[in-house]
PDB file of C-alpha atoms and ligand atoms in Angstrom:
ATOM      1  CA  MET A   1      -2.566  -2.641 -26.765  1.00 54.00           C
ATOM      2  CA  ASN A   2       0.249  -3.059 -24.318  1.00 60.00           C
ATOM      3  CA  ASP A   3       0.796   0.357 -22.773  1.00 91.00           C
ATOM      4  CA  ILE A   4       2.436  -0.825 -19.561  1.00 98.00           C
ATOM      5  CA  LYS A   5       5.972   0.535 -19.278  1.00 98.00           C
ATOM      6  CA  ILE A   6       8.896  -1.857 -19.499  1.00 98.00           C
ATOM      7  CA  TYR A   7      11.944  -0.560 -17.626  1.00 98.00           C
ATOM      8  CA  ASP A   8      15.637  -1.386 -18.092  1.00 98.00           C
ATOM      9  CA  ASN A   9      18.269  -2.399 -15.569  1.00 98.00           C
ATOM     10  CA  SER A  10      19.328   1.152 -14.677  1.00 98.00           C
ATOM     11  CA  ALA A  11      15.698   1.855 -13.720  1.00 98.00           C
ATOM     12  CA  LEU A  12      15.747  -1.235 -11.513  1.00 98.00           C
ATOM     13  CA  VAL A  13      18.845   0.117  -9.756  1.00 98.00           C
ATOM     14  CA  GLY A  14      17.031   3.425  -9.107  1.00 98.00           C
ATOM     15  CA  MET A  15      13.855   1.681  -7.934  1.00 99.00           C
ATOM     16  CA  ARG A  16      15.793  -0.503  -5.515  1.00 98.00           C
ATOM     17  CA  LYS A  17      17.166   2.623  -3.817  1.00 98.00           C
ATOM     18  CA  ALA A  18      13.812   4.431  -3.636  1.00 99.00           C
ATOM     19  CA  CYS A  19      12.013   1.338  -2.378  1.00 99.00           C
ATOM     20  CA  ARG A  20      14.708   0.551   0.198  1.00 99.00           C
ATOM     21  CA  LEU A  21      14.296   4.072   1.576  1.00 99.00           C
ATOM     22  CA  ALA A  22      10.479   3.737   1.740  1.00 99.00           C
ATOM     23  CA  LYS A  23      10.924   0.507   3.714  1.00 98.00           C
ATOM     24  CA  LEU A  24      13.431   2.211   6.039  1.00 98.00           C
ATOM     25  CA  VAL A  25      10.917   4.988   6.751  1.00 98.00           C
ATOM     26  CA  LEU A  26       8.322   2.375   7.795  1.00 98.00           C
ATOM     27  CA  ASP A  27      10.891   0.698  10.061  1.00 98.00           C
ATOM     28  CA  TYR A  28      11.903   4.054  11.523  1.00 98.00           C
ATOM     29  CA  VAL A  29       8.371   5.266  12.277  1.00 98.00           C
ATOM     30  CA  SER A  30       7.381   1.935  13.861  1.00 98.00           C
ATOM     31  CA  SER A  31       9.173   2.792  17.121  1.00 97.00           C
ATOM     32  CA  TYR A  32       7.059   5.976  17.452  1.00 98.00           C
ATOM     33  CA  ILE A  33       3.728   4.158  17.291  1.00 98.00           C
ATOM     34  CA  THR A  34       2.204   4.128  20.787  1.00 97.00           C
ATOM     35  CA  ASP A  35      -1.019   5.285  22.348  1.00 96.00           C
ATOM     36  CA  ASN A  36      -0.972   9.070  22.861  1.00 94.00           C
ATOM     37  CA  VAL A  37       1.093   9.855  19.753  1.00 98.00           C
ATOM     38  CA  THR A  38      -0.778  11.966  17.179  1.00 98.00           C
ATOM     39  CA  THR A  39      -0.809  11.040  13.507  1.00 99.00           C
ATOM     40  CA  ASN A  40       0.608  14.525  12.803  1.00 98.00           C
ATOM     41  CA  GLU A  41       3.623  13.602  14.941  1.00 98.00           C
ATOM     42  CA  LEU A  42       4.060  10.400  12.908  1.00 99.00           C
ATOM     43  CA  ASN A  43       3.763  12.480   9.728  1.00 99.00           C
ATOM     44  CA  ASP A  44       6.500  14.859  10.884  1.00 98.00           C
ATOM     45  CA  VAL A  45       8.839  12.013  11.923  1.00 98.00           C
ATOM     46  CA  CYS A  46       8.495  10.469   8.456  1.00 99.00           C
ATOM     47  CA  HIS A  47       8.683  13.776   6.608  1.00 99.00           C
ATOM     48  CA  ASN A  48      11.947  14.735   8.281  1.00 98.00           C
ATOM     49  CA  PHE A  49      13.489  11.284   7.807  1.00 98.00           C
ATOM     50  CA  ILE A  50      12.605  11.328   4.085  1.00 99.00           C
ATOM     51  CA  ILE A  51      14.054  14.823   3.560  1.00 98.00           C
ATOM     52  CA  GLU A  52      17.218  13.994   5.512  1.00 98.00           C
ATOM     53  CA  ASN A  53      17.744  11.077   3.133  1.00 98.00           C
ATOM     54  CA  GLY A  54      17.630  13.306   0.074  1.00 98.00           C
ATOM     55  CA  ALA A  55      14.143  12.248  -1.021  1.00 99.00           C
ATOM     56  CA  VAL A  56      10.706  13.836  -1.315  1.00 98.00           C
ATOM     57  CA  PRO A  57       7.433  12.558   0.249  1.00 99.00           C
ATOM     58  CA  ALA A  58       5.260  11.832  -2.808  1.00 99.00           C
ATOM     59  CA  PRO A  59       1.836  12.371  -1.162  1.00 99.00           C
ATOM     60  CA  LEU A  60       2.566  15.992  -0.149  1.00 98.00           C
ATOM     61  CA  ASN A  61       0.525  18.214  -2.518  1.00 98.00           C
ATOM     62  CA  TYR A  62      -0.261  15.190  -4.741  1.00 98.00           C
ATOM     63  CA  ASN A  63      -3.658  16.153  -6.223  1.00 98.00           C
ATOM     64  CA  GLY A  64      -3.938  18.483  -3.221  1.00 98.00           C
ATOM     65  CA  PHE A  65      -3.211  15.894  -0.505  1.00 98.00           C
ATOM     66  CA  PRO A  66      -2.080  18.042   2.460  1.00 98.00           C
ATOM     67  CA  LYS A  67       0.410  15.771   4.260  1.00 99.00           C
ATOM     68  CA  SER A  68       3.524  13.652   3.626  1.00 99.00           C
ATOM     69  CA  ILE A  69       2.137  10.213   4.550  1.00 99.00           C
ATOM     70  CA  CYS A  70      -1.260   8.519   4.823  1.00 99.00           C
ATOM     71  CA  THR A  71      -2.391   7.361   8.273  1.00 99.00           C
ATOM     72  CA  SER A  72      -5.512   5.186   8.189  1.00 99.00           C
ATOM     73  CA  VAL A  73      -6.916   4.243  11.598  1.00 99.00           C
ATOM     74  CA  ASN A  74      -9.499   1.483  12.337  1.00 99.00           C
ATOM     75  CA  ASN A  75     -12.435   1.873   9.894  1.00 99.00           C
ATOM     76  CA  VAL A  76     -10.363   4.086   7.570  1.00 99.00           C
ATOM     77  CA  VAL A  77      -9.556   2.049   4.463  1.00 99.00           C
ATOM     78  CA  CYS A  78      -6.880   4.320   2.971  1.00 99.00           C
ATOM     79  CA  HIS A  79      -5.822   7.949   2.359  1.00 99.00           C
ATOM     80  CA  GLY A  80      -6.307   8.961   6.002  1.00 99.00           C
ATOM     81  CA  ILE A  81      -4.947  12.476   6.596  1.00 99.00           C
ATOM     82  CA  PRO A  82      -2.590  12.927   9.577  1.00 99.00           C
ATOM     83  CA  SER A  83      -4.169  15.121  12.267  1.00 98.00           C
ATOM     84  CA  ASP A  84      -3.884  16.066  15.941  1.00 98.00           C
ATOM     85  CA  THR A  85      -5.978  13.054  16.960  1.00 98.00           C
ATOM     86  CA  LYS A  86      -4.076  10.748  19.315  1.00 98.00           C
ATOM     87  CA  LEU A  87      -3.816   7.022  18.793  1.00 98.00           C
ATOM     88  CA  LYS A  88      -5.298   4.980  21.622  1.00 98.00           C
ATOM     89  CA  ASN A  89      -4.788   1.514  22.996  1.00 98.00           C
ATOM     90  CA  GLY A  90      -6.512  -1.059  20.758  1.00 98.00           C
ATOM     91  CA  ASP A  91      -6.364   0.978  17.519  1.00 98.00           C
ATOM     92  CA  ILE A  92      -4.975  -0.397  14.283  1.00 99.00           C
ATOM     93  CA  ILE A  93      -3.188   2.045  11.984  1.00 99.00           C
ATOM     94  CA  ASN A  94      -1.960   1.682   8.428  1.00 99.00           C
ATOM     95  CA  ILE A  95       0.975   3.903   7.578  1.00 99.00           C
ATOM     96  CA  ASP A  96       1.521   4.347   3.842  1.00 99.00           C
ATOM     97  CA  ILE A  97       4.858   5.757   2.714  1.00 99.00           C
ATOM     98  CA  THR A  98       5.755   6.847  -0.802  1.00 99.00           C
ATOM     99  CA  VAL A  99       9.117   8.501  -1.466  1.00 99.00           C
ATOM    100  CA  ILE A 100      10.603   9.978  -4.620  1.00 99.00           C
ATOM    101  CA  LEU A 101      14.362   9.418  -4.782  1.00 99.00           C
ATOM    102  CA  ASP A 102      16.273  10.581  -7.864  1.00 98.00           C
ATOM    103  CA  GLY A 103      12.961  10.553  -9.752  1.00 98.00           C
ATOM    104  CA  TRP A 104      12.013   6.983  -8.750  1.00 99.00           C
ATOM    105  CA  TYR A 105       8.937   6.164  -6.632  1.00 99.00           C
ATOM    106  CA  GLY A 106       8.945   3.634  -3.785  1.00 99.00           C
ATOM    107  CA  ASP A 107       5.517   2.843  -2.244  1.00 99.00           C
ATOM    108  CA  THR A 108       4.891   0.598   0.772  1.00 99.00           C
ATOM    109  CA  SER A 109       2.500   0.352   3.695  1.00 99.00           C
ATOM    110  CA  LYS A 110       1.896  -1.694   6.774  1.00 98.00           C
ATOM    111  CA  THR A 111      -0.815  -1.951   9.432  1.00 99.00           C
ATOM    112  CA  PHE A 112       0.341  -1.739  13.057  1.00 98.00           C
ATOM    113  CA  LEU A 113      -1.436  -2.811  16.246  1.00 98.00           C
ATOM    114  CA  VAL A 114      -1.494  -0.158  18.987  1.00 98.00           C
ATOM    115  CA  GLY A 115      -1.168  -1.849  22.383  1.00 97.00           C
ATOM    116  CA  GLU A 116      -3.709  -4.564  23.154  1.00 97.00           C
ATOM    117  CA  CYS A 117      -6.087  -5.190  20.254  1.00 98.00           C
ATOM    118  CA  THR A 118      -9.163  -7.401  19.943  1.00 98.00           C
ATOM    119  CA  ASN A 119      -8.829 -10.885  18.472  1.00 98.00           C
ATOM    120  CA  LEU A 120     -10.823  -9.671  15.462  1.00 98.00           C
ATOM    121  CA  ALA A 121      -8.336  -6.843  14.835  1.00 98.00           C
ATOM    122  CA  LYS A 122      -5.398  -9.254  15.163  1.00 98.00           C
ATOM    123  CA  ARG A 123      -7.005 -11.758  12.778  1.00 98.00           C
ATOM    124  CA  LEU A 124      -7.815  -9.028  10.248  1.00 99.00           C
ATOM    125  CA  VAL A 125      -4.293  -7.591  10.255  1.00 99.00           C
ATOM    126  CA  LYS A 126      -2.807 -11.071   9.819  1.00 98.00           C
ATOM    127  CA  ALA A 127      -5.199 -11.808   6.963  1.00 99.00           C
ATOM    128  CA  ALA A 128      -4.305  -8.539   5.213  1.00 99.00           C
ATOM    129  CA  LYS A 129      -0.592  -9.418   5.472  1.00 98.00           C
ATOM    130  CA  CYS A 130      -1.259 -12.912   4.089  1.00 98.00           C
ATOM    131  CA  ALA A 131      -3.406 -11.434   1.297  1.00 99.00           C
ATOM    132  CA  LEU A 132      -0.420  -9.389   0.129  1.00 99.00           C
ATOM    133  CA  ASP A 133       1.876 -12.430   0.275  1.00 98.00           C
ATOM    134  CA  VAL A 134      -0.640 -14.566  -1.634  1.00 98.00           C
ATOM    135  CA  GLY A 135      -0.987 -11.817  -4.255  1.00 98.00           C
ATOM    136  CA  ILE A 136       2.782 -11.561  -4.709  1.00 98.00           C
ATOM    137  CA  SER A 137       3.055 -15.351  -5.047  1.00 98.00           C
ATOM    138  CA  ALA A 138       0.549 -15.234  -7.918  1.00 98.00           C
ATOM    139  CA  VAL A 139       2.845 -12.976  -9.979  1.00 98.00           C
ATOM    140  CA  LYS A 140       4.759 -14.908 -12.641  1.00 98.00           C
ATOM    141  CA  PRO A 141       6.644 -13.529 -15.639  1.00 98.00           C
ATOM    142  CA  TYR A 142       4.340 -14.236 -18.652  1.00 98.00           C
ATOM    143  CA  GLY A 143       1.422 -14.934 -16.306  1.00 98.00           C
ATOM    144  CA  TYR A 144      -1.574 -12.564 -16.155  1.00 98.00           C
ATOM    145  CA  PHE A 145      -2.585  -9.684 -13.881  1.00 98.00           C
ATOM    146  CA  GLY A 146      -5.975 -11.347 -13.294  1.00 98.00           C
ATOM    147  CA  ASP A 147      -4.208 -14.152 -11.410  1.00 98.00           C
ATOM    148  CA  ILE A 148      -3.464 -11.759  -8.528  1.00 98.00           C
ATOM    149  CA  GLY A 149      -7.082 -10.955  -7.572  1.00 98.00           C
ATOM    150  CA  LYS A 150      -8.099 -14.567  -8.074  1.00 98.00           C
ATOM    151  CA  ALA A 151      -5.488 -15.792  -5.614  1.00 98.00           C
ATOM    152  CA  ILE A 152      -6.265 -13.128  -3.008  1.00 98.00           C
ATOM    153  CA  GLN A 153     -10.019 -13.796  -3.290  1.00 98.00           C
ATOM    154  CA  ARG A 154      -9.558 -17.535  -2.836  1.00 98.00           C
ATOM    155  CA  TYR A 155      -7.597 -16.890   0.360  1.00 98.00           C
ATOM    156  CA  ILE A 156      -9.754 -14.107   1.846  1.00 98.00           C
ATOM    157  CA  ASP A 157     -12.963 -16.099   1.280  1.00 98.00           C
ATOM    158  CA  THR A 158     -11.589 -18.684   3.724  1.00 98.00           C
ATOM    159  CA  CYS A 159     -11.239 -15.938   6.372  1.00 98.00           C
ATOM    160  CA  GLY A 160     -14.776 -14.550   6.054  1.00 97.00           C
ATOM    161  CA  PHE A 161     -13.470 -11.036   5.356  1.00 98.00           C
ATOM    162  CA  SER A 162     -13.980  -8.894   2.251  1.00 98.00           C
ATOM    163  CA  ILE A 163     -11.704  -7.226  -0.298  1.00 99.00           C
ATOM    164  CA  VAL A 164     -12.075  -3.524  -1.139  1.00 99.00           C
ATOM    165  CA  ARG A 165     -12.880  -2.935  -4.829  1.00 98.00           C
ATOM    166  CA  ASP A 166     -12.743   0.852  -5.008  1.00 98.00           C
ATOM    167  CA  TYR A 167      -8.948   1.139  -4.614  1.00 98.00           C
ATOM    168  CA  CYS A 168      -6.336  -0.838  -6.498  1.00 98.00           C
ATOM    169  CA  GLY A 169      -2.652  -1.494  -6.927  1.00 98.00           C
ATOM    170  CA  HIS A 170      -0.937   0.395  -9.730  1.00 98.00           C
ATOM    171  CA  GLY A 171       1.991   0.665 -12.054  1.00 98.00           C
ATOM    172  CA  ILE A 172       4.837   2.717 -10.579  1.00 98.00           C
ATOM    173  CA  GLY A 173       8.397   3.663 -11.528  1.00 98.00           C
ATOM    174  CA  ASP A 174       9.145   7.168 -12.779  1.00 98.00           C
ATOM    175  CA  MET A 175       5.534   8.083 -11.835  1.00 98.00           C
ATOM    176  CA  PHE A 176       3.310   7.501  -8.773  1.00 98.00           C
ATOM    177  CA  HIS A 177       0.225   5.889 -10.320  1.00 98.00           C
ATOM    178  CA  GLY A 178       0.441   4.395 -13.812  1.00 98.00           C
ATOM    179  CA  LYS A 179      -0.869   1.432 -15.739  1.00 98.00           C
ATOM    180  CA  PRO A 180      -1.811  -1.274 -15.022  1.00 97.00           C
ATOM    181  CA  THR A 181      -4.587  -1.113 -12.440  1.00 97.00           C
ATOM    182  CA  ILE A 182      -4.185  -4.124 -10.155  1.00 98.00           C
ATOM    183  CA  LEU A 183      -7.515  -5.469  -8.881  1.00 98.00           C
ATOM    184  CA  HIS A 184      -7.244  -7.326  -5.582  1.00 98.00           C
ATOM    185  CA  HIS A 185     -10.577  -9.146  -5.875  1.00 98.00           C
ATOM    186  CA  ASP A 186     -11.612 -11.863  -8.300  1.00 97.00           C
ATOM    187  CA  ASN A 187     -12.810 -10.489 -11.574  1.00 88.00           C
ATOM    188  CA  ASN A 188     -13.607 -12.194 -14.810  1.00 87.00           C
ATOM    189  CA  GLU A 189     -10.836 -10.313 -16.593  1.00 89.00           C
ATOM    190  CA  LYS A 190      -7.689 -12.252 -17.373  1.00 94.00           C
ATOM    191  CA  GLY A 191      -5.945  -8.906 -17.688  1.00 95.00           C
ATOM    192  CA  GLN A 192      -2.759  -8.126 -19.566  1.00 97.00           C
ATOM    193  CA  GLN A 193       0.291 -10.324 -19.558  1.00 98.00           C
ATOM    194  CA  ILE A 194       2.910  -9.737 -16.869  1.00 98.00           C
ATOM    195  CA  LYS A 195       6.371  -9.129 -18.334  1.00 98.00           C
ATOM    196  CA  PRO A 196       9.930  -8.698 -17.094  1.00 98.00           C
ATOM    197  CA  GLY A 197      10.768  -5.012 -16.570  1.00 98.00           C
ATOM    198  CA  MET A 198       7.350  -4.088 -15.166  1.00 98.00           C
ATOM    199  CA  PHE A 199       7.082  -2.338 -11.780  1.00 98.00           C
ATOM    200  CA  PHE A 200       3.816  -2.266  -9.860  1.00 99.00           C
ATOM    201  CA  THR A 201       2.296  -2.328  -6.373  1.00 99.00           C
ATOM    202  CA  ILE A 202       0.035  -4.867  -4.724  1.00 99.00           C
ATOM    203  CA  GLU A 203      -1.860  -3.367  -1.791  1.00 99.00           C
ATOM    204  CA  PRO A 204      -5.007  -5.261  -0.797  1.00 99.00           C
ATOM    205  CA  MET A 205      -7.347  -3.528   1.654  1.00 99.00           C
ATOM    206  CA  ILE A 206      -9.256  -6.117   3.688  1.00 99.00           C
ATOM    207  CA  ASN A 207     -12.441  -5.296   5.604  1.00 99.00           C
ATOM    208  CA  ALA A 208     -13.873  -7.157   8.584  1.00 98.00           C
ATOM    209  CA  GLY A 209     -17.370  -6.417   7.212  1.00 98.00           C
ATOM    210  CA  GLY A 210     -18.530  -5.610   3.666  1.00 98.00           C
ATOM    211  CA  TYR A 211     -16.329  -4.425   0.807  1.00 98.00           C
ATOM    212  CA  LYS A 212     -18.070  -1.088   0.239  1.00 98.00           C
ATOM    213  CA  THR A 213     -16.360   2.211   1.010  1.00 99.00           C
ATOM    214  CA  LYS A 214     -17.186   5.897   1.006  1.00 98.00           C
ATOM    215  CA  VAL A 215     -15.102   9.076   1.034  1.00 98.00           C
ATOM    216  CA  LEU A 216     -15.499  11.636   3.826  1.00 98.00           C
ATOM    217  CA  LYS A 217     -16.185  15.338   3.204  1.00 98.00           C
ATOM    218  CA  ASP A 218     -12.459  16.117   3.277  1.00 98.00           C
ATOM    219  CA  GLY A 219     -12.342  14.526  -0.193  1.00 98.00           C
ATOM    220  CA  TRP A 220      -9.649  11.987   0.794  1.00 98.00           C
ATOM    221  CA  THR A 221     -10.427   9.791   3.797  1.00 99.00           C
ATOM    222  CA  ALA A 222     -11.889   6.497   2.550  1.00 99.00           C
ATOM    223  CA  VAL A 223     -13.853   4.589   5.207  1.00 99.00           C
ATOM    224  CA  THR A 224     -15.769   1.318   5.264  1.00 99.00           C
ATOM    225  CA  ALA A 225     -19.460   1.942   4.497  1.00 98.00           C
ATOM    226  CA  ASP A 226     -20.479  -0.269   7.443  1.00 98.00           C
ATOM    227  CA  LYS A 227     -17.873   1.222   9.850  1.00 98.00           C
ATOM    228  CA  SER A 228     -16.075  -2.137  10.144  1.00 98.00           C
ATOM    229  CA  LEU A 229     -12.303  -2.362  10.629  1.00 99.00           C
ATOM    230  CA  SER A 230      -9.992  -2.316   7.602  1.00 99.00           C
ATOM    231  CA  ALA A 231      -6.339  -3.345   7.257  1.00 99.00           C
ATOM    232  CA  GLN A 232      -3.811  -3.081   4.421  1.00 99.00           C
ATOM    233  CA  PHE A 233      -0.244  -3.976   3.480  1.00 99.00           C
ATOM    234  CA  GLU A 234       1.555  -2.824   0.327  1.00 99.00           C
ATOM    235  CA  HIS A 235       4.730  -3.691  -1.522  1.00 99.00           C
ATOM    236  CA  THR A 236       6.308  -2.372  -4.713  1.00 99.00           C
ATOM    237  CA  ILE A 237       7.553  -5.224  -6.876  1.00 98.00           C
ATOM    238  CA  ALA A 238       9.649  -5.686  -9.999  1.00 98.00           C
ATOM    239  CA  VAL A 239       9.120  -8.518 -12.478  1.00 98.00           C
ATOM    240  CA  THR A 240      12.386 -10.122 -13.558  1.00 97.00           C
ATOM    241  CA  ASP A 241      13.184 -12.780 -16.189  1.00 96.00           C
ATOM    242  CA  ASN A 242      12.836 -15.591 -13.696  1.00 92.00           C
ATOM    243  CA  GLY A 243      10.450 -14.264 -11.059  1.00 96.00           C
ATOM    244  CA  VAL A 244       9.681 -11.327  -8.828  1.00 98.00           C
ATOM    245  CA  GLU A 245      11.786  -8.971  -6.726  1.00 98.00           C
ATOM    246  CA  VAL A 246       9.938  -7.420  -3.768  1.00 99.00           C
ATOM    247  CA  LEU A 247      11.638  -4.035  -3.798  1.00 99.00           C
ATOM    248  CA  THR A 248      10.183  -2.789  -0.492  1.00 99.00           C
ATOM    249  CA  ALA A 249      10.855  -6.021   1.453  1.00 98.00           C
TER     250      ALA A 249
HETATM  251  N1  MF3 B   1       0.383   5.604  -1.283  1.00 71.37           N
HETATM  252  C1  MF3 B   1      -0.965   5.486  -1.795  1.00 71.37           C
HETATM  253  C2  MF3 B   1      -0.944   4.299  -2.720  1.00 71.37           C
HETATM  254  O1  MF3 B   1      -0.597   3.250  -2.275  1.00 71.37           O
HETATM  255  C3  MF3 B   1      -1.438   6.711  -2.494  1.00 71.37           C
HETATM  256  C4  MF3 B   1      -1.587   7.871  -1.627  1.00 71.37           C
HETATM  257  S1  MF3 B   1      -2.096   9.180  -2.570  1.00 71.37           S
HETATM  258  C5  MF3 B   1      -2.301  10.377  -1.427  1.00 71.37           C
HETATM  259  O2  MF3 B   1      -1.162   4.348  -3.885  1.00 71.37           O
HETATM  260  F1  MF3 B   1      -2.450  11.453  -2.077  1.00 71.37           F
HETATM  261  F2  MF3 B   1      -3.316  10.069  -0.672  1.00 71.37           F
HETATM  262  F3  MF3 B   1      -1.229  10.443  -0.679  1.00 71.37           F
HETATM  263 CO1   CO B   2       0.319   2.312  -3.911  1.00 71.37          CO
HETATM  264 CO1   CO B   3       0.948   3.410  -0.864  1.00 71.37          CO
END
């Protein structure tokens, strides 16, 4: 059964606006990322920018999440909660922004280097960025969702890193997390067919060590089981008749 929503052109117009704003928030917060800034300060900068632009930060109170953005530092895979901990030279930090604008959700994230990072951290962040690009390139109208994980796996295997399996991309549009679930690793499932009018995210989390994760006692913070570094990039994309539009580019 095909239960993935197909949206019309007016939805695409709304999604373009929401996704453009999410991208602008990432650009805006990037100039605040230095050692000594706290992730709470980054949260507040983003929160205020989102509100001033007439939108709402989707994470705030989402299933009880306490903050407006996710800040995932070093071995944190995703869903890191902003706190009064300061960034320090050599950290990597993923900032994940989701805004709701006129009812439409725009979701994007990026991993930043703080000051001078190790070669391993630099290689990992580059690989995570390439993994997203490779995943997007695998999306074809009338292709299959399984092609995405296959392509990312083929690439990441050449880097000697691993792909997180516990968290996935997702359908988006007039809701935050809908069908389909986008696996970023190779799986034997061909998956459903990709069709024009679908909106979804691709957001591979790449670990320097093994793929396993665990959630801390706060119920949110996902970390690598082996404490290795993890990096992630995310875009929201729209499938069109002749290809793909990266809405958060
Ligand atoms: N933005 C995340 C995603 O890419 C979801 C964050 S949910 C939260 O899907 F509650 F942790 F904010
Ligand atoms: Co997402
Ligand atoms: Co996100």
